[in-house]
Amino acid sequence: MKSDIIIIGGGASGMAAAICAARQGASVLILERMPRAGKKLLATGNGKCNYTNRWMNGECYHSQKPSVVKTILHRFDEKAVEDFFMELGILPKEKDGYVYPNSMQAASVLDALRFELERLHVTILTDTDVQNIKTKGKGFQVISERETFHCRRLILACGGKASEKLGSNGSGYGLAENLGHSVISVVPALTGLKAKERVYKALTGIRSEASVSLFIDGKMVDAHRGEVQLADYGISGIPVFQLSGQAAYGLLYGRKVVCMLDFFPDWTKEQLVQFLRDRKNHFQGRPGEVFETGLLNRKLIHECIKLAGGQGSRLPKMEYLAEICKHFPATIIESRGFAQAQVCAGGVDLAEIRPENCESLIHPGLYIIGELLDADGICGGYNLQWAWATGCLAGSAAGKECHASYRTD
Ligand SMILES: Cc1cc2nc3c(=O)[nH]c(=O)nc-3n(C[C@H](O)[C@H](O)[C@H](O)COP(=O)(O)OP(=O)(O)OC[C@H]3O[C@@H](n4cnc5c(N)ncnc54)[C@H](O)[C@@H]3O)c2cc1C
């Protein structure tokens, strides 16, 4: 089977690329290993699809090549993404910068993409797992178990290996490596972290506002604030997700990784000590549980008191209690892994692609897009923004190139 352009992977970036390429008049074939395209998209944003963010900044991404990330996001920014979807009929709804479809349904984003793919006569072959790629003359041979396909331009849009049950199983890294690309070590990101301390078993199910600071070999590298979820295995919630990729790299390189939770992030330690001393005096002679009530989640403050040296109704020194409330440790032993992660950090080295259009610098005519590349965003629509931006830039360029090469071939 022959097409101008083959796209391996019918996820967010692959569908965006297909639309942009087909709009240039190219014939486009998407090969997707799952029984349907866009399965992961339906799970995004808790089924609401947070598809971009109005506060866009290169700092919201991690990569070995931040300048390439910035160039790509500058060439196809959040406004371009909103316009792309407006044209498909998706009205945006913004909440604190996070952009969702007005329907608050991820299914409408997938439907809108699907309708446009149909209108442009893009073919999608599902249940087609690509196993190998060979270069042939000016084109490519794309080999699946059942069939070999031929194309003039090839777009790799296989995603990473986070949440394999939704499709992306890491095979894209091998395909890129076979074509001569280098892959920067891949670790899970946007996921929970497992902690060594046994106290977390007693705290499972508690949610509390906190600031979480990440220390690697004793040096603070990042901090985020928000609702932390405590679980039997350790810590989770958005502030933990934001740090999890850096924590996973620390573990990969054998470093000591510790998160410190501050349950009173608005107060200095001195202010908290003073407040706790006043509170202790106020409830002098009353049972310990009166002192505990209303400070933090009941189980949480109870464990803090125990860790600070309190026993039964005997309260610890208020200085020790303040210290533990502001530096509650989680010694990280493992991340929750790829299966529980929303994205992967690492991937194909951005030094090997053209920032204008994601074309490979190793194989002209090959484009690499989306999560397969070495760029991962924080929570808030940044990863889909990256998928749309790289997909649209590569799709438009590959589509135009096909046109130009027909004239010169
Ligand atoms: C639960 C969850 C919630 C998320 N929520 C958000 C959110 O709200 N906002 C946000 O910005 N990001 C979110 N993300 C991240 C976002 O979904 C991804 O970053 C994005 O989908 C990546 O797009 P992609 O096209 O690169 O890869 P994917 O969407 O993973 O698509 C890759 C596709 O390629 C296919 N494929 C892989 N290998 C092959 C092969 N060899 N042959 C054929 N097909 C293949 C896969 O089956 C898959 O369909 C979420 C992720 C998860 C798991």
Short mmCIF file of C-alpha atoms and ligand atoms in Angstrom, two decimals:
data_model
loop_
_atom_site.label_atom_id
_atom_site.label_comp_id
_atom_site.label_asym_id
_atom_site.label_seq_id
_atom_site.Cartn_x
_atom_site.Cartn_y
_atom_site.Cartn_z
CA MET A 1 0.00 0.00 0.00
CA LYS A 2 1.41 3.41 -1.01
CA SER A 3 0.76 6.88 0.45
CA ASP A 4 2.49 10.24 0.31
CA ILE A 5 2.76 10.29 4.08
CA ILE A 6 2.52 7.57 6.71
CA ILE A 7 2.04 8.49 10.34
CA ILE A 8 2.87 5.80 12.89
CA GLY A 9 0.58 6.40 15.88
CA GLY A 10 -2.98 7.71 15.94
CA GLY A 11 -2.66 9.66 19.18
CA ALA A 12 -2.90 13.41 19.73
CA SER A 13 0.22 14.38 17.79
CA GLY A 14 -0.40 11.87 14.97
CA MET A 15 -3.98 13.05 14.34
CA ALA A 16 -2.95 16.73 14.37
CA ALA A 17 -0.12 15.95 11.93
CA ALA A 18 -2.47 14.02 9.64
CA ILE A 19 -4.94 16.92 9.46
CA CYS A 20 -2.23 19.47 8.66
CA ALA A 21 -0.59 17.23 6.06
CA ALA A 22 -3.87 16.35 4.33
CA ARG A 23 -4.82 20.04 4.20
CA GLN A 24 -1.76 20.49 1.96
CA GLY A 25 -3.23 17.95 -0.45
CA ALA A 26 -1.11 14.93 0.54
CA SER A 27 -2.55 11.42 0.82
CA VAL A 28 -2.15 10.36 4.44
CA LEU A 29 -2.28 6.99 6.14
CA ILE A 30 -2.27 6.58 9.94
CA LEU A 31 -1.13 3.22 11.33
CA GLU A 32 -2.37 2.59 14.86
CA ARG A 33 -1.65 -0.51 16.95
CA MET A 34 -4.80 -0.19 19.09
CA PRO A 35 -8.35 -1.08 17.94
CA ARG A 36 -9.12 2.66 17.76
CA ALA A 37 -7.24 5.95 17.41
CA GLY A 38 -7.12 8.52 20.22
CA LYS A 39 -7.79 6.18 23.15
CA LYS A 40 -5.48 8.11 25.47
CA LEU A 41 -7.07 11.42 24.54
CA LEU A 42 -10.36 10.22 26.06
CA ALA A 43 -8.61 9.72 29.42
CA THR A 44 -6.98 13.17 29.51
CA GLY A 45 -7.91 15.76 32.11
CA ASN A 46 -10.07 13.21 33.95
CA GLY A 47 -12.17 12.79 30.82
CA LYS A 48 -12.39 16.57 30.24
CA CYS A 49 -9.21 17.03 28.13
CA ASN A 50 -7.14 19.96 29.31
CA TYR A 51 -5.84 20.62 25.80
CA THR A 52 -3.63 23.68 26.34
CA ASN A 53 -2.82 26.45 28.82
CA ARG A 54 -3.03 30.22 28.32
CA TRP A 55 0.03 30.69 30.54
CA MET A 56 2.64 29.23 28.22
CA ASN A 57 6.32 29.37 29.01
CA GLY A 58 9.37 27.28 28.14
CA GLU A 59 9.95 26.93 31.90
CA CYS A 60 6.90 24.67 32.07
CA TYR A 61 8.85 21.96 30.21
CA HIS A 62 11.82 19.74 31.01
CA SER A 63 14.27 18.83 28.25
CA GLN A 64 18.00 18.61 27.57
CA LYS A 65 17.43 21.18 24.81
CA PRO A 66 15.15 23.88 26.25
CA SER A 67 15.97 26.29 23.41
CA VAL A 68 14.45 23.86 20.86
CA VAL A 69 11.32 23.50 23.02
CA LYS A 70 10.96 27.29 23.15
CA THR A 71 11.38 27.65 19.37
CA ILE A 72 8.73 25.00 18.67
CA LEU A 73 6.27 26.53 21.14
CA HIS A 74 6.93 29.96 19.69
CA ARG A 75 6.20 28.72 16.17
CA PHE A 76 2.96 27.03 17.22
CA ASP A 77 1.76 28.60 20.44
CA GLU A 78 -1.31 28.15 22.66
CA LYS A 79 -3.26 30.68 20.59
CA ALA A 80 -2.53 28.64 17.44
CA VAL A 81 -3.80 25.54 19.25
CA GLU A 82 -7.02 27.27 20.33
CA ASP A 83 -7.50 28.54 16.74
CA PHE A 84 -6.83 25.06 15.33
CA PHE A 85 -9.57 23.63 17.54
CA MET A 86 -11.97 26.57 17.04
CA GLU A 87 -11.83 25.77 13.33
CA LEU A 88 -12.84 22.21 14.18
CA GLY A 89 -15.74 23.54 16.26
CA ILE A 90 -14.23 23.28 19.76
CA LEU A 91 -15.18 26.27 21.89
CA PRO A 92 -12.60 26.80 24.65
CA LYS A 93 -13.38 27.13 28.35
CA GLU A 94 -10.64 28.54 30.57
CA LYS A 95 -10.14 27.90 34.29
CA ASP A 96 -7.05 29.51 35.89
CA GLY A 97 -5.23 29.33 32.55
CA TYR A 98 -6.13 25.65 31.95
CA VAL A 99 -8.07 25.32 28.66
CA TYR A 100 -10.79 22.67 28.19
CA PRO A 101 -13.49 22.20 25.56
CA ASN A 102 -16.65 24.06 26.60
CA SER A 103 -18.44 20.70 26.63
CA MET A 104 -15.93 19.57 29.31
CA GLN A 105 -15.82 16.28 27.41
CA ALA A 106 -12.62 14.81 25.98
CA ALA A 107 -14.84 12.85 23.60
CA SER A 108 -15.79 16.08 21.79
CA VAL A 109 -12.11 16.85 21.09
CA LEU A 110 -11.62 13.36 19.67
CA ASP A 111 -14.85 13.57 17.66
CA ALA A 112 -13.85 16.94 16.17
CA LEU A 113 -10.47 15.50 15.10
CA ARG A 114 -12.17 12.41 13.70
CA PHE A 115 -14.69 14.45 11.64
CA GLU A 116 -11.87 16.51 10.13
CA LEU A 117 -9.80 13.39 9.35
CA GLU A 118 -12.85 11.91 7.58
CA ARG A 119 -13.48 15.13 5.64
CA LEU A 120 -9.86 15.11 4.44
CA HIS A 121 -10.03 11.39 3.49
CA VAL A 122 -7.23 10.38 5.85
CA THR A 123 -7.11 6.58 6.13
CA ILE A 124 -6.69 5.09 9.60
CA LEU A 125 -5.63 1.45 9.84
CA THR A 126 -6.16 0.21 13.38
CA ASP A 127 -4.81 -3.02 14.93
CA THR A 128 -1.64 -2.36 12.93
CA ASP A 129 1.49 -2.58 15.02
CA VAL A 130 4.54 -1.25 13.18
CA GLN A 131 7.58 -3.40 13.89
CA ASN A 132 10.28 -2.07 11.58
CA ILE A 133 11.14 0.73 9.17
CA LYS A 134 13.55 0.61 6.25
CA THR A 135 14.70 3.48 4.09
CA LYS A 136 14.22 2.87 0.36
CA GLY A 137 15.49 5.39 -2.20
CA LYS A 138 13.84 8.70 -1.31
CA GLY A 139 11.15 6.99 0.73
CA PHE A 140 10.43 4.50 3.50
CA GLN A 141 9.15 0.95 3.90
CA VAL A 142 7.00 0.56 6.99
CA ILE A 143 6.65 -3.02 8.14
CA SER A 144 3.85 -4.38 10.30
CA GLU A 145 3.13 -8.03 11.07
CA ARG A 146 0.51 -8.20 8.33
CA GLU A 147 1.70 -5.85 5.62
CA THR A 148 4.48 -3.63 4.30
CA PHE A 149 3.58 -0.02 3.47
CA HIS A 150 5.46 2.51 1.33
CA CYS A 151 5.61 6.28 1.65
CA ARG A 152 7.62 9.33 0.63
CA ARG A 153 7.47 11.04 4.03
CA LEU A 154 7.22 9.32 7.40
CA ILE A 155 6.07 10.78 10.72
CA LEU A 156 6.86 8.93 13.95
CA ALA A 157 4.12 9.75 16.47
CA CYS A 158 4.27 6.67 18.71
CA GLY A 159 4.20 8.49 22.06
CA GLY A 160 6.30 7.33 25.01
CA LYS A 161 5.62 4.38 27.29
CA ALA A 162 3.42 5.91 29.97
CA SER A 163 0.02 4.23 30.55
CA GLU A 164 0.68 1.38 28.12
CA LYS A 165 -2.90 0.17 28.38
CA LEU A 166 -3.87 3.29 26.41
CA GLY A 167 -1.58 2.39 23.49
CA SER A 168 1.94 3.79 23.72
CA ASN A 169 4.27 0.92 24.62
CA GLY A 170 7.70 2.45 24.02
CA SER A 171 8.15 0.85 20.60
CA GLY A 172 8.73 4.29 19.06
CA TYR A 173 12.09 4.63 20.81
CA GLY A 174 13.38 1.45 19.14
CA LEU A 175 12.06 2.54 15.73
CA ALA A 176 13.84 5.91 16.09
CA GLU A 177 17.06 4.27 17.28
CA ASN A 178 17.04 1.86 14.32
CA LEU A 179 16.94 4.92 12.08
CA GLY A 180 20.06 6.30 13.79
CA HIS A 181 18.52 8.60 16.39
CA SER A 182 19.74 8.85 19.99
CA VAL A 183 17.30 8.46 22.86
CA ILE A 184 17.89 10.27 26.14
CA SER A 185 17.09 7.96 29.11
CA VAL A 186 13.35 7.69 29.55
CA VAL A 187 11.76 7.82 33.03
CA PRO A 188 8.14 8.09 34.23
CA ALA A 189 6.84 11.61 34.98
CA LEU A 190 3.60 13.09 36.31
CA THR A 191 3.11 10.25 38.77
CA GLY A 192 3.20 9.45 42.50
CA LEU A 193 6.35 8.59 44.45
CA LYS A 194 6.94 5.68 46.81
CA ALA A 195 8.43 6.58 50.19
CA LYS A 196 10.49 4.55 52.66
CA GLU A 197 8.81 5.87 55.84
CA ARG A 198 6.28 3.47 57.36
CA VAL A 199 4.14 6.35 58.65
CA TYR A 200 2.46 6.69 55.23
CA LYS A 201 0.52 3.46 55.81
CA ALA A 202 -1.29 5.19 58.69
CA LEU A 203 -1.91 8.33 56.62
CA THR A 204 -3.40 6.75 53.51
CA GLY A 205 -6.32 8.65 52.01
CA ILE A 206 -5.45 12.04 53.58
CA ARG A 207 -5.41 15.12 51.34
CA SER A 208 -3.80 18.29 52.60
CA GLU A 209 -2.58 21.60 51.21
CA ALA A 210 1.23 21.59 51.34
CA SER A 211 4.35 22.78 49.65
CA VAL A 212 6.57 19.91 48.46
CA SER A 213 10.31 20.48 48.04
CA LEU A 214 12.51 18.01 46.17
CA PHE A 215 16.05 17.47 47.45
CA ILE A 216 18.58 15.49 45.43
CA ASP A 217 21.75 14.60 47.34
CA GLY A 218 20.76 17.24 49.90
CA LYS A 219 20.32 20.06 47.36
CA MET A 220 16.86 21.55 46.82
CA VAL A 221 16.11 21.37 43.10
CA ASP A 222 12.41 22.30 42.85
CA ALA A 223 9.27 22.96 44.90
CA HIS A 224 5.54 23.01 44.14
CA ARG A 225 2.49 23.81 46.20
CA GLY A 226 -1.03 22.38 46.07
CA GLU A 227 -3.14 19.52 47.33
CA VAL A 228 -0.93 16.58 48.34
CA GLN A 229 -2.43 13.11 48.59
CA LEU A 230 -0.93 10.73 51.12
CA ALA A 231 -1.16 7.05 50.24
CA ASP A 232 -0.01 3.74 51.71
CA TYR A 233 2.92 3.73 49.25
CA GLY A 234 3.93 7.39 49.77
CA ILE A 235 2.90 10.69 48.17
CA SER A 236 0.84 11.83 45.20
CA GLY A 237 -1.21 14.79 43.95
CA ILE A 238 -0.35 17.57 41.50
CA PRO A 239 2.63 19.11 43.38
CA VAL A 240 4.20 15.64 43.60
CA PHE A 241 3.44 14.92 39.92
CA GLN A 242 5.29 18.11 38.94
CA LEU A 243 8.47 16.90 40.68
CA SER A 244 8.24 13.22 39.85
CA GLY A 245 10.26 13.25 36.60
CA GLN A 246 13.21 14.96 38.29
CA ALA A 247 12.91 12.55 41.24
CA ALA A 248 12.92 9.58 38.83
CA TYR A 249 16.10 10.86 37.16
CA GLY A 250 17.70 11.23 40.61
CA LEU A 251 16.87 7.60 41.40
CA LEU A 252 18.08 6.44 37.97
CA TYR A 253 21.49 8.01 38.66
CA GLY A 254 21.69 6.50 42.17
CA ARG A 255 21.21 9.80 44.03
CA LYS A 256 19.51 10.27 47.40
CA VAL A 257 16.04 11.62 46.69
CA VAL A 258 13.96 13.18 49.46
CA CYS A 259 10.76 15.22 49.39
CA MET A 260 9.99 17.53 52.31
CA LEU A 261 6.34 18.37 52.89
CA ASP A 262 5.48 21.68 54.51
CA PHE A 263 1.93 21.59 55.88
CA PHE A 264 2.08 25.27 56.96
CA PRO A 265 3.59 26.86 53.84
CA ASP A 266 2.36 30.38 54.66
CA TRP A 267 4.19 30.57 57.99
CA THR A 268 7.86 30.68 58.86
CA LYS A 269 9.02 28.11 61.35
CA GLU A 270 9.37 30.83 64.02
CA GLN A 271 5.78 31.99 63.46
CA LEU A 272 4.55 28.41 63.70
CA VAL A 273 6.51 27.74 66.91
CA GLN A 274 5.03 30.89 68.49
CA PHE A 275 1.53 29.97 67.36
CA LEU A 276 1.84 26.41 68.73
CA ARG A 277 3.21 27.65 72.06
CA ASP A 278 0.29 30.09 72.42
CA ARG A 279 -2.13 27.30 71.53
CA LYS A 280 -0.56 24.97 74.09
CA ASN A 281 -0.91 27.65 76.79
CA HIS A 282 -4.48 28.34 75.74
CA PHE A 283 -5.45 24.66 76.18
CA GLN A 284 -3.27 24.13 79.29
CA GLY A 285 -4.64 21.30 81.43
CA ARG A 286 -7.04 20.06 78.71
CA PRO A 287 -6.65 16.63 77.00
CA GLY A 288 -4.13 16.44 74.13
CA GLU A 289 -6.90 15.86 71.60
CA VAL A 290 -8.24 19.39 72.25
CA PHE A 291 -4.86 20.81 71.18
CA GLU A 292 -4.87 18.58 68.07
CA THR A 293 -8.40 19.36 66.91
CA GLY A 294 -8.66 21.67 63.91
CA LEU A 295 -4.94 22.18 63.31
CA LEU A 296 -4.54 19.81 60.36
CA ASN A 297 -6.27 16.60 59.33
CA ARG A 298 -6.75 14.77 62.65
CA LYS A 299 -4.72 11.65 61.78
CA LEU A 300 -1.97 13.76 60.23
CA ILE A 301 -1.41 16.05 63.23
CA HIS A 302 -1.59 13.02 65.51
CA GLU A 303 1.27 11.35 63.59
CA CYS A 304 3.23 14.64 63.53
CA ILE A 305 2.93 14.84 67.33
CA LYS A 306 4.14 11.24 67.67
CA LEU A 307 7.08 11.84 65.31
CA ALA A 308 8.00 14.99 67.28
CA GLY A 309 8.26 12.89 70.47
CA GLY A 310 4.76 13.29 71.97
CA GLN A 311 3.32 10.30 73.81
CA GLY A 312 -0.26 9.70 74.90
CA SER A 313 -1.55 13.04 76.18
CA ARG A 314 2.01 14.41 76.68
CA LEU A 315 2.72 16.97 73.98
CA PRO A 316 6.21 17.27 72.47
CA LYS A 317 8.30 20.43 72.48
CA MET A 318 6.51 22.91 70.20
CA GLU A 319 9.76 23.56 68.37
CA TYR A 320 10.00 19.86 67.42
CA LEU A 321 6.36 19.79 66.37
CA ALA A 322 6.81 22.87 64.15
CA GLU A 323 9.90 21.30 62.62
CA ILE A 324 8.09 18.10 61.65
CA CYS A 325 5.01 19.99 60.36
CA LYS A 326 7.24 22.05 58.09
CA HIS A 327 9.71 19.29 57.12
CA PHE A 328 7.67 16.11 56.93
CA PRO A 329 10.01 13.69 55.14
CA ALA A 330 9.36 11.29 52.30
CA THR A 331 12.54 9.41 51.39
CA ILE A 332 11.83 8.34 47.82
CA ILE A 333 12.69 4.75 46.93
CA GLU A 334 10.86 4.44 43.61
CA SER A 335 8.42 6.27 41.37
CA ARG A 336 5.08 4.58 40.73
CA GLY A 337 6.37 3.54 37.32
CA PHE A 338 5.36 3.89 33.69
CA ALA A 339 1.99 2.18 34.10
CA GLN A 340 0.78 4.89 36.51
CA ALA A 341 2.56 7.81 34.83
CA GLN A 342 0.82 10.35 32.60
CA VAL A 343 3.93 11.05 30.52
CA CYS A 344 7.57 10.11 30.01
CA ALA A 345 10.56 12.37 30.53
CA GLY A 346 13.44 11.88 28.08
CA GLY A 347 13.13 10.59 24.52
CA VAL A 348 14.58 11.34 21.10
CA ASP A 349 17.28 14.00 21.40
CA LEU A 350 15.95 17.37 20.21
CA ALA A 351 19.42 18.21 18.89
CA GLU A 352 18.68 15.75 16.07
CA ILE A 353 15.56 17.46 14.71
CA ARG A 354 14.89 20.76 12.95
CA PRO A 355 13.14 23.12 15.39
CA GLU A 356 11.14 24.67 12.50
CA ASN A 357 9.25 21.49 11.66
CA CYS A 358 10.55 18.48 13.66
CA GLU A 359 12.20 16.95 10.58
CA SER A 360 15.02 14.55 11.36
CA LEU A 361 18.51 15.92 10.76
CA ILE A 362 19.64 12.33 10.18
CA HIS A 363 17.02 11.21 7.63
CA PRO A 364 15.44 13.95 5.49
CA GLY A 365 11.77 13.11 5.00
CA LEU A 366 11.43 11.59 8.49
CA TYR A 367 9.66 13.64 11.17
CA ILE A 368 9.47 12.87 14.90
CA ILE A 369 6.75 14.41 17.05
CA GLY A 370 4.92 14.40 20.41
CA GLU A 371 5.93 12.63 23.57
CA LEU A 372 8.47 10.48 21.73
CA LEU A 373 10.73 13.55 21.78
CA ASP A 374 12.77 14.63 24.78
CA ALA A 375 10.32 17.19 26.22
CA ASP A 376 7.79 16.77 29.02
CA GLY A 377 5.54 19.41 30.46
CA ILE A 378 4.12 19.99 33.92
CA CYS A 379 0.39 19.37 34.61
CA GLY A 380 -1.98 21.86 33.02
CA GLY A 381 -2.36 21.11 29.32
CA TYR A 382 1.34 21.47 28.47
CA ASN A 383 1.87 17.94 27.17
CA LEU A 384 -1.04 18.11 24.76
CA GLN A 385 0.13 21.58 23.69
CA TRP A 386 3.46 19.93 22.79
CA ALA A 387 1.70 17.12 20.91
CA TRP A 388 -0.46 19.56 18.85
CA ALA A 389 2.43 21.99 18.20
CA THR A 390 4.92 19.35 17.00
CA GLY A 391 2.16 17.50 15.10
CA CYS A 392 0.91 20.57 13.25
CA LEU A 393 4.40 21.86 12.38
CA ALA A 394 5.56 18.47 11.08
CA GLY A 395 2.30 17.68 9.26
CA SER A 396 2.23 21.01 7.40
CA ALA A 397 5.90 20.71 6.45
CA ALA A 398 5.64 17.09 5.29
CA GLY A 399 2.49 17.90 3.29
CA LYS A 400 4.16 20.89 1.58
CA GLU A 401 7.31 18.86 0.90
CA CYS A 402 5.27 16.16 -0.86
CA HIS A 403 3.79 18.80 -3.16
CA ALA A 404 7.19 20.30 -3.90
CA SER A 405 8.79 16.91 -4.58
CA TYR A 406 6.03 15.92 -7.02
CA ARG A 407 7.06 18.89 -9.10
CA THR A 408 10.78 18.03 -9.01
CA ASP A 409 10.65 14.17 -9.08
C1 LIG B 1 -4.40 9.52 32.22
C2 LIG B 1 -3.73 10.62 31.43
C3 LIG B 1 -4.23 11.91 31.52
C4 LIG B 1 -3.59 12.95 30.82
N1 LIG B 1 -4.14 14.21 30.87
C5 LIG B 1 -3.56 15.21 30.16
C6 LIG B 1 -4.17 16.51 30.12
O1 LIG B 1 -5.26 16.75 30.64
N2 LIG B 1 -3.49 17.50 29.46
C7 LIG B 1 -2.29 17.26 28.82
O2 LIG B 1 -1.73 18.20 28.26
N3 LIG B 1 -1.74 16.04 28.79
C8 LIG B 1 -2.34 15.01 29.43
N4 LIG B 1 -1.81 13.74 29.37
C9 LIG B 1 -0.59 13.52 28.53
C10 LIG B 1 -0.97 13.45 27.04
O3 LIG B 1 -2.09 12.62 26.88
C11 LIG B 1 0.20 12.94 26.20
O4 LIG B 1 1.34 13.71 26.44
C12 LIG B 1 -0.16 12.97 24.71
O5 LIG B 1 -1.27 12.14 24.45
C13 LIG B 1 1.03 12.54 23.86
O6 LIG B 1 0.61 12.50 22.51
P1 LIG B 1 1.38 11.58 21.46
O7 LIG B 1 0.62 11.68 20.21
O8 LIG B 1 2.81 11.92 21.46
O9 LIG B 1 1.29 10.09 22.06
P2 LIG B 1 0.01 9.21 22.37
O10 LIG B 1 -1.18 10.06 22.59
O11 LIG B 1 0.44 8.28 23.43
O12 LIG B 1 -0.23 8.42 21.01
C14 LIG B 1 0.69 7.48 20.50
C15 LIG B 1 -0.08 6.48 19.67
O13 LIG B 1 0.82 5.68 18.93
C16 LIG B 1 0.38 4.35 18.95
N5 LIG B 1 1.57 3.49 18.73
C17 LIG B 1 2.66 3.38 19.52
N6 LIG B 1 3.57 2.55 18.96
C18 LIG B 1 3.03 2.12 17.80
C19 LIG B 1 3.48 1.23 16.78
N7 LIG B 1 4.68 0.63 16.84
N8 LIG B 1 2.66 0.99 15.72
C20 LIG B 1 1.45 1.59 15.63
N9 LIG B 1 0.98 2.44 16.56
C21 LIG B 1 1.76 2.71 17.64
C22 LIG B 1 -0.24 4.18 20.32
O14 LIG B 1 -1.15 3.11 20.39
C23 LIG B 1 -0.91 5.54 20.52
O15 LIG B 1 -2.23 5.56 20.06
C24 LIG B 1 -2.43 12.68 30.04
C25 LIG B 1 -1.94 11.38 29.98
C26 LIG B 1 -2.58 10.35 30.65
C27 LIG B 1 -2.05 8.93 30.54
#
